[in-house]
mmCIF file of C-alpha atoms in Angstrom:
data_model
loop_
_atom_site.group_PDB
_atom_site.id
_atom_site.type_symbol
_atom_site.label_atom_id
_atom_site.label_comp_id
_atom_site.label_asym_id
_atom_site.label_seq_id
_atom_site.Cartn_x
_atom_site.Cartn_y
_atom_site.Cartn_z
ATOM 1 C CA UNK A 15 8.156 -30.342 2.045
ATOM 2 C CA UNK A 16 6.583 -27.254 4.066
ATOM 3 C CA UNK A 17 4.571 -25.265 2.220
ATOM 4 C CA UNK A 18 4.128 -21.687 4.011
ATOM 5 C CA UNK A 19 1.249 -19.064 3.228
ATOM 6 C CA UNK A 20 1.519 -15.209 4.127
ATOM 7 C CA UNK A 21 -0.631 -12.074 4.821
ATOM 8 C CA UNK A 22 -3.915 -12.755 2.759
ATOM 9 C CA UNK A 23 -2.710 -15.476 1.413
ATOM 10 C CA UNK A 24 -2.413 -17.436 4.856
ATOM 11 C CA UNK A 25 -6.117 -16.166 5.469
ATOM 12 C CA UNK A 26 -7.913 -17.411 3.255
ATOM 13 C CA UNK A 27 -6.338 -20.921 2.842
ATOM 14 C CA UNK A 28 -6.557 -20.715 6.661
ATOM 15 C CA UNK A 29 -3.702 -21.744 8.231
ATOM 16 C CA UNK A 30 0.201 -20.479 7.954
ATOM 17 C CA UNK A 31 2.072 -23.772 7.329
ATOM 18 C CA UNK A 32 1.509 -27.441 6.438
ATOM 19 C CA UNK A 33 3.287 -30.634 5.144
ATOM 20 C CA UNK A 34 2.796 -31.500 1.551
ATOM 21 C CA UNK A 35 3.452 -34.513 0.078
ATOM 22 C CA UNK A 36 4.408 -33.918 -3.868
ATOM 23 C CA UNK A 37 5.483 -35.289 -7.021
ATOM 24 C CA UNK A 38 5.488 -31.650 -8.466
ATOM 25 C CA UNK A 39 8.741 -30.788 -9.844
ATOM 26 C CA UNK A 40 8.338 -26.982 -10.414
ATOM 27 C CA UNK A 41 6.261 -24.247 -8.141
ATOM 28 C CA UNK A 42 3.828 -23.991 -10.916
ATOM 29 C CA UNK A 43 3.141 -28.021 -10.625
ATOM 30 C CA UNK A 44 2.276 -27.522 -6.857
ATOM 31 C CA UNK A 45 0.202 -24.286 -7.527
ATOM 32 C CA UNK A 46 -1.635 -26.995 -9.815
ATOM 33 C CA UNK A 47 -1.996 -29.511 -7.310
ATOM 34 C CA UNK A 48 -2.994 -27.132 -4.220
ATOM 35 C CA UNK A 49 -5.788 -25.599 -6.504
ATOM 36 C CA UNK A 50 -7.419 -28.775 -7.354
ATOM 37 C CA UNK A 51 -7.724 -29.585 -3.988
ATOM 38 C CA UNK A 52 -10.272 -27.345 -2.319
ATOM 39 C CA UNK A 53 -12.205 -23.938 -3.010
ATOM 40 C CA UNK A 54 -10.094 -22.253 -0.605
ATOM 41 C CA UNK A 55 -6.870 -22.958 -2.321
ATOM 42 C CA UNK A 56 -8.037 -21.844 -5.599
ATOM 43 C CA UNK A 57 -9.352 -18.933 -4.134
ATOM 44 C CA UNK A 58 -5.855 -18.065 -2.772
ATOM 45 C CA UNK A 59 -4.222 -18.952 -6.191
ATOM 46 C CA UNK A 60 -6.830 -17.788 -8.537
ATOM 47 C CA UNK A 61 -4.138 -14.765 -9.796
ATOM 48 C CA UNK A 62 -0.694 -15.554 -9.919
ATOM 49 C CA UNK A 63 0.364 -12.140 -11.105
ATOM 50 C CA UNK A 64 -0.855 -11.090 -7.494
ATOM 51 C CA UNK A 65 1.746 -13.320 -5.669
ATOM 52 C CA UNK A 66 5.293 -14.086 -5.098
ATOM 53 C CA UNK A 67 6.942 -17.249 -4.074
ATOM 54 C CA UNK A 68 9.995 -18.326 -2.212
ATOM 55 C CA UNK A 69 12.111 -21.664 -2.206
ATOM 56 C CA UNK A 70 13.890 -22.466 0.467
ATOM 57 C CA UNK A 71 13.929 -18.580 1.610
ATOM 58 C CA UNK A 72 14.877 -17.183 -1.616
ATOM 59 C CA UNK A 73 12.443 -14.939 -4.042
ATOM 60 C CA UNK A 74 12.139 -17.154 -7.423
ATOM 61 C CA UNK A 75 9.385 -17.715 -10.047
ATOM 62 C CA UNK A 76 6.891 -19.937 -10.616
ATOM 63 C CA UNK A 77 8.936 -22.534 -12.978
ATOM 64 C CA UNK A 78 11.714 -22.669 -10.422
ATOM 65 C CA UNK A 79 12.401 -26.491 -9.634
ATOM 66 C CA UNK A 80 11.197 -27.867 -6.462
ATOM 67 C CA UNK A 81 12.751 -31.223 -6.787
ATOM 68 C CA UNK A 82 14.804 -31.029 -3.539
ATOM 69 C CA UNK A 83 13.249 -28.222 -1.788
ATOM 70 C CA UNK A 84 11.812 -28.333 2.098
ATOM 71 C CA UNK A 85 10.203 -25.061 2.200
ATOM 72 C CA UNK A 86 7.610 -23.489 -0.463
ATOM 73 C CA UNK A 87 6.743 -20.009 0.619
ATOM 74 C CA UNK A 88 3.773 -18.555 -1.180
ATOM 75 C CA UNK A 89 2.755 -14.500 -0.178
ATOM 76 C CA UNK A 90 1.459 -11.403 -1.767
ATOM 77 C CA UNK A 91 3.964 -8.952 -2.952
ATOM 78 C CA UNK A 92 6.177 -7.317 -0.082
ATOM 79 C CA UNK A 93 5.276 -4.256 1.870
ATOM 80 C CA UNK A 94 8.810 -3.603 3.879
ATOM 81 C CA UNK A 95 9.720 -0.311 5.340
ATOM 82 C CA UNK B 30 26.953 -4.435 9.609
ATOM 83 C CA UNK B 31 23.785 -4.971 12.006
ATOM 84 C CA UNK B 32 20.974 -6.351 11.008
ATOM 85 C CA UNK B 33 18.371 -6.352 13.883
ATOM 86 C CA UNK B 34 14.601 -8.106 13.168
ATOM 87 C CA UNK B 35 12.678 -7.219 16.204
ATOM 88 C CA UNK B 36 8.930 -6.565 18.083
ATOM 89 C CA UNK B 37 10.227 -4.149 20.494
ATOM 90 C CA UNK B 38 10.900 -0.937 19.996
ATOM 91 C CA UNK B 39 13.709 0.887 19.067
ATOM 92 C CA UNK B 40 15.702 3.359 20.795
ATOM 93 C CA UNK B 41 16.815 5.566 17.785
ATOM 94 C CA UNK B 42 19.162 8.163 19.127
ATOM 95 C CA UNK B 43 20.896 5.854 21.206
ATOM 96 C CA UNK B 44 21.307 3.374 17.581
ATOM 97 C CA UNK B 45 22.052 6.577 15.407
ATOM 98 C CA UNK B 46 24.544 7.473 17.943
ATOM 99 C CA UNK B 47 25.849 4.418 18.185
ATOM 100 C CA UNK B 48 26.539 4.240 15.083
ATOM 101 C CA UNK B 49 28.228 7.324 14.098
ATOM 102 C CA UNK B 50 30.850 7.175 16.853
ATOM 103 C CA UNK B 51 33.567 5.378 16.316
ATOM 104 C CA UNK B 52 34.590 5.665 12.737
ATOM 105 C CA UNK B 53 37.008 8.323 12.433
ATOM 106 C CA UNK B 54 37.746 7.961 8.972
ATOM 107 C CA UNK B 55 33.636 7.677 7.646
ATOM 108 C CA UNK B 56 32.744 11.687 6.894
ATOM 109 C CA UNK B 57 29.221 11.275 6.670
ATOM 110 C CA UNK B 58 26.421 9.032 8.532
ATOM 111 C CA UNK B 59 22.971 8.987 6.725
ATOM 112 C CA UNK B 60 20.139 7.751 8.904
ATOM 113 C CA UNK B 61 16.360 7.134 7.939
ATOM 114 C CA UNK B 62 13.283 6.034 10.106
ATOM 115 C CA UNK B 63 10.284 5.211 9.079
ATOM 116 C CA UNK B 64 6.865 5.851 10.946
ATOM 117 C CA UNK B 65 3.728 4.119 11.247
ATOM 118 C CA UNK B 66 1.531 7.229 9.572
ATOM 119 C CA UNK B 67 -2.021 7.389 10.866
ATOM 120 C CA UNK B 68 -4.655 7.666 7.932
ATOM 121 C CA UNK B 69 -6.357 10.861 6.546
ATOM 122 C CA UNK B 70 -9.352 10.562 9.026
ATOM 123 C CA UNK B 71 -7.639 9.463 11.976
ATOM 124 C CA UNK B 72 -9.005 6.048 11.674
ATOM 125 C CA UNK B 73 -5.861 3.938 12.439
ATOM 126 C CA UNK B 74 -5.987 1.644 15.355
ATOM 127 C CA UNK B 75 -2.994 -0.708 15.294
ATOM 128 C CA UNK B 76 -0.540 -1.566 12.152
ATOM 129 C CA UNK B 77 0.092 -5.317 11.477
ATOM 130 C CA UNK B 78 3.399 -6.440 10.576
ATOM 131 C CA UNK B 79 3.824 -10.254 9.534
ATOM 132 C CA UNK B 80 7.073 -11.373 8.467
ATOM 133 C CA UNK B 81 8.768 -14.238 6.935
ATOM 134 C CA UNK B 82 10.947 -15.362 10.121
ATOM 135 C CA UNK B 83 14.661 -16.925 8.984
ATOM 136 C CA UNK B 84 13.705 -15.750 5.344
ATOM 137 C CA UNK B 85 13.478 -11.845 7.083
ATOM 138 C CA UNK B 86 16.582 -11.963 8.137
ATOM 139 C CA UNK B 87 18.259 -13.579 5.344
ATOM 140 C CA UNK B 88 16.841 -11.108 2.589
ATOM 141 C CA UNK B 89 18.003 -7.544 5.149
ATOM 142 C CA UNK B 90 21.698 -8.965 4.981
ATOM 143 C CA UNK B 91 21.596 -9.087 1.244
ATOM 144 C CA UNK B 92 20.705 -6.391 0.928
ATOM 145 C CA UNK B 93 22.857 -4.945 3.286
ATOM 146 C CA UNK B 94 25.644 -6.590 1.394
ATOM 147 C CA UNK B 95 24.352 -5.254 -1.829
ATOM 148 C CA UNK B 96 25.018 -1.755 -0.508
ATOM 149 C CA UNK B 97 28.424 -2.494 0.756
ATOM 150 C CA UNK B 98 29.457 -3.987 -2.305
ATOM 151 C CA UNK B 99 28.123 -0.782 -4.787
ATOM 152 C CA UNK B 100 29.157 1.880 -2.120
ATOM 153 C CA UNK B 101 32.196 2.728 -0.573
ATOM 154 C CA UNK B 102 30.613 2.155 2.928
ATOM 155 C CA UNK B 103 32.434 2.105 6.346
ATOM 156 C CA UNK B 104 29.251 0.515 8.034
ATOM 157 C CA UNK B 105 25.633 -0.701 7.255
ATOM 158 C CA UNK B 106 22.576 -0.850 9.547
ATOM 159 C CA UNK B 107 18.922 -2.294 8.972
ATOM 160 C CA UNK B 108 16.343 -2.223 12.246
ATOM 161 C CA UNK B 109 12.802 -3.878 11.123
ATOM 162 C CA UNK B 110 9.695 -4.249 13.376
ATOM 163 C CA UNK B 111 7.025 -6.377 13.496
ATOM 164 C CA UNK B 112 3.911 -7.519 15.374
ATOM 165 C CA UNK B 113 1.858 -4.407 16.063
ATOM 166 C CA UNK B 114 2.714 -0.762 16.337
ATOM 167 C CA UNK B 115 0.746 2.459 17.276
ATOM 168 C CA UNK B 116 -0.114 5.226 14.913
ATOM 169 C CA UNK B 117 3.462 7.482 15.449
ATOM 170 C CA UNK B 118 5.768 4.390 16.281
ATOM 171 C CA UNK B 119 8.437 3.658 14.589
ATOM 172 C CA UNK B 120 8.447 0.483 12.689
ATOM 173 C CA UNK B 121 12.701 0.816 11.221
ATOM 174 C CA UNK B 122 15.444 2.597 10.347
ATOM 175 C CA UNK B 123 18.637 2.445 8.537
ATOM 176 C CA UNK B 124 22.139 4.017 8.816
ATOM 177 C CA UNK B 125 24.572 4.279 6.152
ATOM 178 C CA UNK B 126 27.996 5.539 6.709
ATOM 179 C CA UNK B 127 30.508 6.556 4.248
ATOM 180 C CA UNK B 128 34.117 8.780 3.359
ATOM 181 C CA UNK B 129 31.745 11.243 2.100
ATOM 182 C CA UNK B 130 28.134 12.310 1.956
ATOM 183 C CA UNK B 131 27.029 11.013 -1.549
ATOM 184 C CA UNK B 132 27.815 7.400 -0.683
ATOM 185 C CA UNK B 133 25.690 7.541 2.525
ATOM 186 C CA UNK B 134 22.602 9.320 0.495
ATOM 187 C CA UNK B 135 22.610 6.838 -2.225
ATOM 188 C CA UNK B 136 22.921 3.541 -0.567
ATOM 189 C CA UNK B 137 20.679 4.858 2.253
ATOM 190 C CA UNK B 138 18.261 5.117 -0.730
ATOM 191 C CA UNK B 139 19.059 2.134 -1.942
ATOM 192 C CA UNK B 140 18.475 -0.097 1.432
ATOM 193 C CA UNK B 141 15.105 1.702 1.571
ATOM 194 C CA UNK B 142 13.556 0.865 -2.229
ATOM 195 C CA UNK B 143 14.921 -2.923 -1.693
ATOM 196 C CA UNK B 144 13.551 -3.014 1.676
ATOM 197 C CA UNK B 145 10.290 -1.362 0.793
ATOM 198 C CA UNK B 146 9.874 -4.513 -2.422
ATOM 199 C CA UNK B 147 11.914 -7.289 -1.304
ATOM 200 C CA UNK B 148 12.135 -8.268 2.376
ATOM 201 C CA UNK B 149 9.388 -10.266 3.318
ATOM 202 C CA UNK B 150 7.300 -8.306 5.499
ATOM 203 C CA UNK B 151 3.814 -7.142 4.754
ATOM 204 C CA UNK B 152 1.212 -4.589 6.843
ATOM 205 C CA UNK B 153 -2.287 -4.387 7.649
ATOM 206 C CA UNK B 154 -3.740 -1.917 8.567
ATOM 207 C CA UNK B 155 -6.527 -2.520 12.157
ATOM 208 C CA UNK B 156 -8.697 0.275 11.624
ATOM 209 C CA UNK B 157 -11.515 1.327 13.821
ATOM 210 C CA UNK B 158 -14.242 0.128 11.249
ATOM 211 C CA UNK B 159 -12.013 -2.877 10.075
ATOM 212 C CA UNK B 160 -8.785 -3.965 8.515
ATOM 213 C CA UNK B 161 -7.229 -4.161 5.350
ATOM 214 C CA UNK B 162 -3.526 -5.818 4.063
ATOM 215 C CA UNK B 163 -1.514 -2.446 2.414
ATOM 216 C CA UNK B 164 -0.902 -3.149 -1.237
ATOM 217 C CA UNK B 165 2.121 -2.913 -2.639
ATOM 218 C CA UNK B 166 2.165 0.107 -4.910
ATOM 219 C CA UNK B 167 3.482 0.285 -8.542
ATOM 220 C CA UNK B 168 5.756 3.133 -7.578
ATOM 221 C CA UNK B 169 7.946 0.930 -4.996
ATOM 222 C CA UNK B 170 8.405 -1.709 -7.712
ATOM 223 C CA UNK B 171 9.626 1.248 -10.226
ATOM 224 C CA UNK B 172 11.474 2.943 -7.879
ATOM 225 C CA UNK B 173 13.785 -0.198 -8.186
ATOM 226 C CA UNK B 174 14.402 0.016 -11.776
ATOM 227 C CA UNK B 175 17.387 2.628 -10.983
ATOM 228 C CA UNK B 176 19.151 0.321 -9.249
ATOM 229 C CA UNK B 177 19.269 -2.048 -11.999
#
């Protein structure tokens, strides 16, 4: 699946969008994985209170099912208007 | 209903005017714009706007549809910038327009807490000693609680 990062979020991971091969069945499973892999991921996901996350382009939470997703959207909470 | 997600500007009398002509049976157009508002000290070089492109537009029709479902609306209409705008610019605007006046306030007011908290769009602030992302404040989040 895509997995897409936003605002500060996309900063400090570093880069806006990649491919990610999973197993994870829920957003909280892939949270999991991204943050073992490198300091810069757990940096970004240190404090989940202080995100939001999309599947597939609609707001959800962080035990919504992933299963058949193609596109993870992770991003601090919305500053519209 | 017109939805419009957009880096150019905006020509808002033309789209207010647009708007309001041609329903003769809608009493009352409602129209709000929102400005990019320099800080206290003058300090504000350039606002940021990133957005969440097919998500963007996706969330603004909801919304929009929201509104026409709860009001009795004639016609909806949602204009959102982004990319980078000038202390003064305007970043959006929505119209509302109903029979009568109360219909227009409220879901005008209504499009505007959603769209504050819920489309995906988020600013930073370029500022002539550096830059910071604008948190989201407590208040927005509330103000959505009398919609609920």
């Amino acid at each position: 699946m895509d997995v897409l990062y936003f605002a500060w979020v996309r900063e400090r991971i570093g880069l806006p969008k990649e491919r990610v091969d999973t197993n994870a069945t829920t957003v909280a499973e892939l949270v999991a994985e991204l943050r073992a892999r490198e300091d810069r991921y757990e940096a970004a996901f240190a404090d989940l209170s202080a995100l939001r996350v999309a599947v597939d382009q609609d707001l959800t939470d962080f035990d919504a099912p992933i299963t058949n997703a193609r596109e993870v959207a992770f991003f601090p909470p919305m500053t519209g208007g | 209903m017109k939805i419009a997600v957009q880096s150019e500007p905006f020509d808002f009398g033309a789209e207010a005017a647009g708007f309001a002509s041609g329903h003769d049976d809608q009493g009352a157009v409602v129209t709000f714009t929102g400005i990019v508002r320099n800080t206290a000290d003058g300090t504000l070089k350039q606002m940021r706007i990133e957005h969440y492109p097919g998500m963007t537009e996706k969330a603004l029709a909801a919304i929009a549809e929201q509104a026409l479902s709860r009001w009795s609306l004639g016609d909806v209409l949602v204009i959102h910038r982004f990319g980078d705008l000038a202390p003064g610019e305007m970043i959006m605007m929505v119209a509302t327009a109903a029979r009568h006046r109360k219909n227009a306030f409220e879901a005008a007011e209504f499009l505007m807490d959603y769209l504050k908290s819920r489309a995906p769009f988020w600013k930073k602030e370029i500022l002539s000693n550096g830059a910071e992302w604008v948190a989201a404040k407590e208040e927005d989040e509330n103000s959505l609680k009398r919609w609920q």
